[in-house]
Structure formats: C-alpha cells, structure tokens
Amino acid sequence: MRKTITIERTYRTSVDDLWNLWTTKAGIESWWGPEGFKVKVHELELRVGGQIHYSMIAVAPEQIKFMKQAGMPLEHEVRHAYTEIVPKQRIVQSHVIDFIPGVKPYQTSSVVEFNVHGPDVRMLLTLDAMHDEEWTERARMGWESQLGKLPDALKESGSKSRH
C-alpha cells in the first residue's frame, strides 16, 4: 500500500460552487497550479474513463529559474484519467508522473471529497506519495500553494471561504 498525503480545507460556500471550480475548464483555470504557474485546459471529459488534459506553465521568474536549473520544461502537458466520479461528493483521478529528470515514469492517484456541513463544505484531498520524500514534500507544498488560490476563485464566484 502506497503512503498518502491528506490535506483538509473548509470553505464557507456551496458545494455547487466548489464542485464547479474542480470540474469546469474556467473553474480549473482560475486556481489550478501552484503560485507562479498557470494552467491551460485543452480537454475536459468529466466522466469515468474520461480525462482532463492541460498544460502546467511556469510564469513567475523564480519558478522559471527553478525549472531551468532542474532541467525541467517550462510547460508540461498533463493528463489525468477520471476513475471515479460521484457528483458533488467525490472525484478520483490517476495520472502518470513523467516530468522528473532521471526518474522512470510512474502512476499516482488523487481523491477529493466534498462533505457539506451546514453552510460549509469540508474538502478532503488525499494524494499518493511520490517516489521519494523530497518529491512528496514538493507535491504537498505545491498542493498547499495551489489550494491557497482557491479562496480567491471562490470569491470571484460570489462565495466566501475559510481554512
């Protein structure tokens, strides 16, 4: 059994608003990607067996510098396959980690769950650990950064959030 990382957030919002930020092109492009990166969604098939295909693009000077020094491309295409979808409750995705120089590609999965508690939505994100502790920590930090952009995206959709 692979080790996992769990990140929990609570948002004062509707499950509809949060779900839309995870499941629509405009929603994903509004917050996905750690600080200093942006995402361009090319394809989104929200169904079991469908996929999301996007480009993760380094845009801030410090991320561009890091990517160049690490021998990694500034823009990387990513495909996540949807393996389970329970509308407004749960999304399970798998994808291949194939962007790390010197590391043979391997598959990981992520699960996001939405639980409504009165006016709040508790979101639980569970991620497979990466191939080593350094990259697992980088993944956790990337997701923490990325989730830090979600409150602003919710505000733009008219919701308030807290975490």
PDB file of C-alpha atoms in Angstrom:
ATOM      1  CA  MET A   1       0.000   0.000   0.000  1.00  0.00           C
ATOM      2  CA  ARG A   2       1.402   3.363  -1.040  1.00  0.00           C
ATOM      3  CA  LYS A   3       1.826   6.146   1.522  1.00  0.00           C
ATOM      4  CA  THR A   4      -0.574   9.090   1.122  1.00  0.00           C
ATOM      5  CA  ILE A   5      -0.764  12.782   1.962  1.00  0.00           C
ATOM      6  CA  THR A   6      -4.030  14.274   3.206  1.00  0.00           C
ATOM      7  CA  ILE A   7      -4.923  17.959   3.057  1.00  0.00           C
ATOM      8  CA  GLU A   8      -8.157  19.277   4.536  1.00  0.00           C
ATOM      9  CA  ARG A   9      -9.848  22.632   3.975  1.00  0.00           C
ATOM     10  CA  THR A  10     -13.226  24.040   4.969  1.00  0.00           C
ATOM     11  CA  TYR A  11     -14.915  26.639   2.803  1.00  0.00           C
ATOM     12  CA  ARG A  12     -17.961  28.779   3.542  1.00  0.00           C
ATOM     13  CA  THR A  13     -19.526  28.147   0.156  1.00  0.00           C
ATOM     14  CA  SER A  14     -21.980  25.943  -1.640  1.00  0.00           C
ATOM     15  CA  VAL A  15     -20.911  22.526  -2.795  1.00  0.00           C
ATOM     16  CA  ASP A  16     -22.062  23.615  -6.282  1.00  0.00           C
ATOM     17  CA  ASP A  17     -19.533  26.471  -6.374  1.00  0.00           C
ATOM     18  CA  LEU A  18     -16.673  24.312  -5.121  1.00  0.00           C
ATOM     19  CA  TRP A  19     -17.601  21.444  -7.454  1.00  0.00           C
ATOM     20  CA  ASN A  20     -17.624  23.816 -10.434  1.00  0.00           C
ATOM     21  CA  LEU A  21     -14.099  25.006  -9.630  1.00  0.00           C
ATOM     22  CA  TRP A  22     -12.920  21.374  -9.788  1.00  0.00           C
ATOM     23  CA  THR A  23     -14.928  20.261 -12.811  1.00  0.00           C
ATOM     24  CA  THR A  24     -15.110  23.044 -15.410  1.00  0.00           C
ATOM     25  CA  LYS A  25     -12.475  24.494 -17.739  1.00  0.00           C
ATOM     26  CA  ALA A  26     -12.988  28.036 -16.443  1.00  0.00           C
ATOM     27  CA  GLY A  27     -13.037  26.859 -12.832  1.00  0.00           C
ATOM     28  CA  ILE A  28      -9.820  24.854 -13.106  1.00  0.00           C
ATOM     29  CA  GLU A  29      -8.005  27.597 -14.995  1.00  0.00           C
ATOM     30  CA  SER A  30      -8.996  30.098 -12.258  1.00  0.00           C
ATOM     31  CA  TRP A  31      -6.956  28.406  -9.498  1.00  0.00           C
ATOM     32  CA  TRP A  32      -5.165  25.240 -10.556  1.00  0.00           C
ATOM     33  CA  GLY A  33      -1.378  25.234 -10.323  1.00  0.00           C
ATOM     34  CA  PRO A  34       0.925  26.407  -7.537  1.00  0.00           C
ATOM     35  CA  GLU A  35       1.832  30.091  -7.216  1.00  0.00           C
ATOM     36  CA  GLY A  36       3.960  31.113 -10.172  1.00  0.00           C
ATOM     37  CA  PHE A  37       2.270  28.652 -12.519  1.00  0.00           C
ATOM     38  CA  LYS A  38      -0.842  28.826 -14.644  1.00  0.00           C
ATOM     39  CA  VAL A  39      -2.882  26.107 -16.271  1.00  0.00           C
ATOM     40  CA  LYS A  40      -4.402  25.953 -19.741  1.00  0.00           C
ATOM     41  CA  VAL A  41      -7.083  23.252 -20.081  1.00  0.00           C
ATOM     42  CA  HIS A  42      -7.115  21.615 -23.517  1.00  0.00           C
ATOM     43  CA  GLU A  43      -9.733  18.933 -22.908  1.00  0.00           C
ATOM     44  CA  LEU A  44     -12.098  18.039 -20.091  1.00  0.00           C
ATOM     45  CA  GLU A  45     -14.271  14.909 -20.173  1.00  0.00           C
ATOM     46  CA  LEU A  46     -15.866  14.690 -16.727  1.00  0.00           C
ATOM     47  CA  ARG A  47     -16.900  11.041 -16.751  1.00  0.00           C
ATOM     48  CA  VAL A  48     -15.409   7.760 -15.572  1.00  0.00           C
ATOM     49  CA  GLY A  49     -12.884   6.858 -18.252  1.00  0.00           C
ATOM     50  CA  GLY A  50     -12.691  10.487 -19.363  1.00  0.00           C
ATOM     51  CA  GLN A  51      -9.752  12.764 -18.802  1.00  0.00           C
ATOM     52  CA  ILE A  52      -8.554  16.245 -18.163  1.00  0.00           C
ATOM     53  CA  HIS A  53      -5.680  17.299 -20.412  1.00  0.00           C
ATOM     54  CA  TYR A  54      -3.929  20.536 -19.505  1.00  0.00           C
ATOM     55  CA  SER A  55      -0.614  22.347 -19.686  1.00  0.00           C
ATOM     56  CA  MET A  56       1.119  23.454 -16.490  1.00  0.00           C
ATOM     57  CA  ILE A  57       3.105  26.565 -17.372  1.00  0.00           C
ATOM     58  CA  ALA A  58       5.770  28.296 -15.257  1.00  0.00           C
ATOM     59  CA  VAL A  59       5.131  32.048 -15.456  1.00  0.00           C
ATOM     60  CA  ALA A  60       6.889  33.663 -12.463  1.00  0.00           C
ATOM     61  CA  PRO A  61      10.633  34.373 -12.654  1.00  0.00           C
ATOM     62  CA  GLU A  62      11.530  32.212  -9.632  1.00  0.00           C
ATOM     63  CA  GLN A  63       9.616  29.192 -10.977  1.00  0.00           C
ATOM     64  CA  ILE A  64      11.111  29.652 -14.435  1.00  0.00           C
ATOM     65  CA  LYS A  65      14.593  29.753 -12.884  1.00  0.00           C
ATOM     66  CA  PHE A  66      13.927  26.636 -10.776  1.00  0.00           C
ATOM     67  CA  MET A  67      12.542  24.670 -13.723  1.00  0.00           C
ATOM     68  CA  LYS A  68      15.515  25.582 -15.926  1.00  0.00           C
ATOM     69  CA  GLN A  69      18.044  24.696 -13.197  1.00  0.00           C
ATOM     70  CA  ALA A  70      16.295  21.352 -12.615  1.00  0.00           C
ATOM     71  CA  GLY A  71      16.370  20.555 -16.343  1.00  0.00           C
ATOM     72  CA  MET A  72      12.580  20.556 -16.493  1.00  0.00           C
ATOM     73  CA  PRO A  73      10.438  22.135 -19.221  1.00  0.00           C
ATOM     74  CA  LEU A  74       8.694  25.448 -18.520  1.00  0.00           C
ATOM     75  CA  GLU A  75       5.484  23.994 -19.940  1.00  0.00           C
ATOM     76  CA  HIS A  76       4.423  20.420 -19.330  1.00  0.00           C
ATOM     77  CA  GLU A  77       1.351  18.638 -20.657  1.00  0.00           C
ATOM     78  CA  VAL A  78      -0.541  16.582 -18.096  1.00  0.00           C
ATOM     79  CA  ARG A  79      -3.362  14.086 -18.448  1.00  0.00           C
ATOM     80  CA  HIS A  80      -5.425  12.853 -15.504  1.00  0.00           C
ATOM     81  CA  ALA A  81      -7.857   9.981 -16.050  1.00  0.00           C
ATOM     82  CA  TYR A  82     -11.106  10.076 -14.090  1.00  0.00           C
ATOM     83  CA  THR A  83     -11.552   6.710 -12.368  1.00  0.00           C
ATOM     84  CA  GLU A  84     -14.500   7.608 -10.124  1.00  0.00           C
ATOM     85  CA  ILE A  85     -16.966  10.484 -10.075  1.00  0.00           C
ATOM     86  CA  VAL A  86     -19.767  10.902  -7.573  1.00  0.00           C
ATOM     87  CA  PRO A  87     -21.315  14.297  -8.410  1.00  0.00           C
ATOM     88  CA  LYS A  88     -20.730  16.927  -5.724  1.00  0.00           C
ATOM     89  CA  GLN A  89     -19.183  14.294  -3.417  1.00  0.00           C
ATOM     90  CA  ARG A  90     -16.037  12.653  -4.807  1.00  0.00           C
ATOM     91  CA  ILE A  91     -13.562  12.737  -7.700  1.00  0.00           C
ATOM     92  CA  VAL A  92     -10.808  10.137  -8.138  1.00  0.00           C
ATOM     93  CA  GLN A  93      -8.100  10.707 -10.742  1.00  0.00           C
ATOM     94  CA  SER A  94      -4.962   8.896 -11.785  1.00  0.00           C
ATOM     95  CA  HIS A  95      -2.060  10.236 -13.760  1.00  0.00           C
ATOM     96  CA  VAL A  96       1.481   9.435 -14.760  1.00  0.00           C
ATOM     97  CA  ILE A  97       4.362  11.341 -13.180  1.00  0.00           C
ATOM     98  CA  ASP A  98       6.636  11.723 -16.190  1.00  0.00           C
ATOM     99  CA  PHE A  99       8.307  15.101 -15.772  1.00  0.00           C
ATOM    100  CA  ILE A 100      11.114  14.378 -13.295  1.00  0.00           C
ATOM    101  CA  PRO A 101      14.546  14.096 -14.924  1.00  0.00           C
ATOM    102  CA  GLY A 102      16.198  10.730 -14.273  1.00  0.00           C
ATOM    103  CA  VAL A 103      13.062   9.135 -12.778  1.00  0.00           C
ATOM    104  CA  LYS A 104      11.184   6.435 -14.658  1.00  0.00           C
ATOM    105  CA  PRO A 105       7.506   7.474 -15.156  1.00  0.00           C
ATOM    106  CA  TYR A 106       5.070   6.070 -12.599  1.00  0.00           C
ATOM    107  CA  GLN A 107       1.380   6.376 -11.794  1.00  0.00           C
ATOM    108  CA  THR A 108      -0.226   8.194  -8.863  1.00  0.00           C
ATOM    109  CA  SER A 109      -3.788   8.896  -7.885  1.00  0.00           C
ATOM    110  CA  SER A 110      -5.674  11.600  -6.022  1.00  0.00           C
ATOM    111  CA  VAL A 111      -9.052  11.697  -4.323  1.00  0.00           C
ATOM    112  CA  VAL A 112     -11.007  14.838  -3.499  1.00  0.00           C
ATOM    113  CA  GLU A 113     -14.091  14.541  -1.311  1.00  0.00           C
ATOM    114  CA  PHE A 114     -16.704  17.190  -0.563  1.00  0.00           C
ATOM    115  CA  ASN A 115     -18.743  16.994   2.642  1.00  0.00           C
ATOM    116  CA  VAL A 116     -21.446  19.564   3.367  1.00  0.00           C
ATOM    117  CA  HIS A 117     -21.729  20.703   6.992  1.00  0.00           C
ATOM    118  CA  GLY A 118     -24.400  23.400   7.258  1.00  0.00           C
ATOM    119  CA  PRO A 119     -23.125  26.485   5.417  1.00  0.00           C
ATOM    120  CA  ASP A 120     -19.645  24.975   4.984  1.00  0.00           C
ATOM    121  CA  VAL A 121     -18.080  22.427   2.686  1.00  0.00           C
ATOM    122  CA  ARG A 122     -15.259  20.313   4.100  1.00  0.00           C
ATOM    123  CA  MET A 123     -12.891  19.284   1.321  1.00  0.00           C
ATOM    124  CA  LEU A 124     -10.523  16.387   1.881  1.00  0.00           C
ATOM    125  CA  LEU A 125      -7.744  15.829  -0.658  1.00  0.00           C
ATOM    126  CA  THR A 126      -5.780  12.570  -0.490  1.00  0.00           C
ATOM    127  CA  LEU A 127      -2.723  12.168  -2.728  1.00  0.00           C
ATOM    128  CA  ASP A 128      -0.382   9.267  -3.340  1.00  0.00           C
ATOM    129  CA  ALA A 129       3.145   9.917  -2.116  1.00  0.00           C
ATOM    130  CA  MET A 130       5.772  10.493  -4.777  1.00  0.00           C
ATOM    131  CA  HIS A 131       8.824   8.292  -5.384  1.00  0.00           C
ATOM    132  CA  ASP A 132      10.845   9.838  -2.539  1.00  0.00           C
ATOM    133  CA  GLU A 133      10.386  12.115   0.477  1.00  0.00           C
ATOM    134  CA  GLU A 134      11.792  15.226  -1.239  1.00  0.00           C
ATOM    135  CA  TRP A 135       9.352  14.996  -4.154  1.00  0.00           C
ATOM    136  CA  THR A 136       6.487  14.040  -1.824  1.00  0.00           C
ATOM    137  CA  GLU A 137       7.146  17.231   0.145  1.00  0.00           C
ATOM    138  CA  ARG A 138       7.332  19.233  -3.095  1.00  0.00           C
ATOM    139  CA  ALA A 139       3.956  17.774  -4.114  1.00  0.00           C
ATOM    140  CA  ARG A 140       2.441  18.656  -0.733  1.00  0.00           C
ATOM    141  CA  MET A 141       3.830  22.194  -0.902  1.00  0.00           C
ATOM    142  CA  GLY A 142       2.574  22.552  -4.481  1.00  0.00           C
ATOM    143  CA  TRP A 143      -0.917  21.499  -3.472  1.00  0.00           C
ATOM    144  CA  GLU A 144      -0.859  23.775  -0.406  1.00  0.00           C
ATOM    145  CA  SER A 145       0.113  26.663  -2.703  1.00  0.00           C
ATOM    146  CA  GLN A 146      -2.484  25.703  -5.280  1.00  0.00           C
ATOM    147  CA  LEU A 147      -5.240  25.404  -2.665  1.00  0.00           C
ATOM    148  CA  GLY A 148      -4.204  28.830  -1.396  1.00  0.00           C
ATOM    149  CA  LYS A 149      -5.572  30.218  -4.670  1.00  0.00           C
ATOM    150  CA  LEU A 150      -8.960  28.557  -4.226  1.00  0.00           C
ATOM    151  CA  PRO A 151     -10.445  31.167  -1.809  1.00  0.00           C
ATOM    152  CA  ASP A 152      -9.910  33.945  -4.382  1.00  0.00           C
ATOM    153  CA  ALA A 153     -11.526  31.815  -7.075  1.00  0.00           C
ATOM    154  CA  LEU A 154     -14.491  31.235  -4.752  1.00  0.00           C
ATOM    155  CA  LYS A 155     -14.768  34.975  -4.066  1.00  0.00           C
ATOM    156  CA  GLU A 156     -14.903  35.633  -7.791  1.00  0.00           C
ATOM    157  CA  SER A 157     -17.778  33.149  -7.980  1.00  0.00           C
ATOM    158  CA  GLY A 158     -19.551  35.023  -5.154  1.00  0.00           C
ATOM    159  CA  SER A 159     -18.649  32.727  -2.234  1.00  0.00           C
ATOM    160  CA  LYS A 160     -16.728  33.298   0.985  1.00  0.00           C
ATOM    161  CA  SER A 161     -14.212  30.783   2.277  1.00  0.00           C
ATOM    162  CA  ARG A 162     -12.080  29.988   5.289  1.00  0.00           C
ATOM    163  CA  HIS A 163      -9.463  27.361   6.031  1.00  0.00           C
TER     164      HIS A 163
END
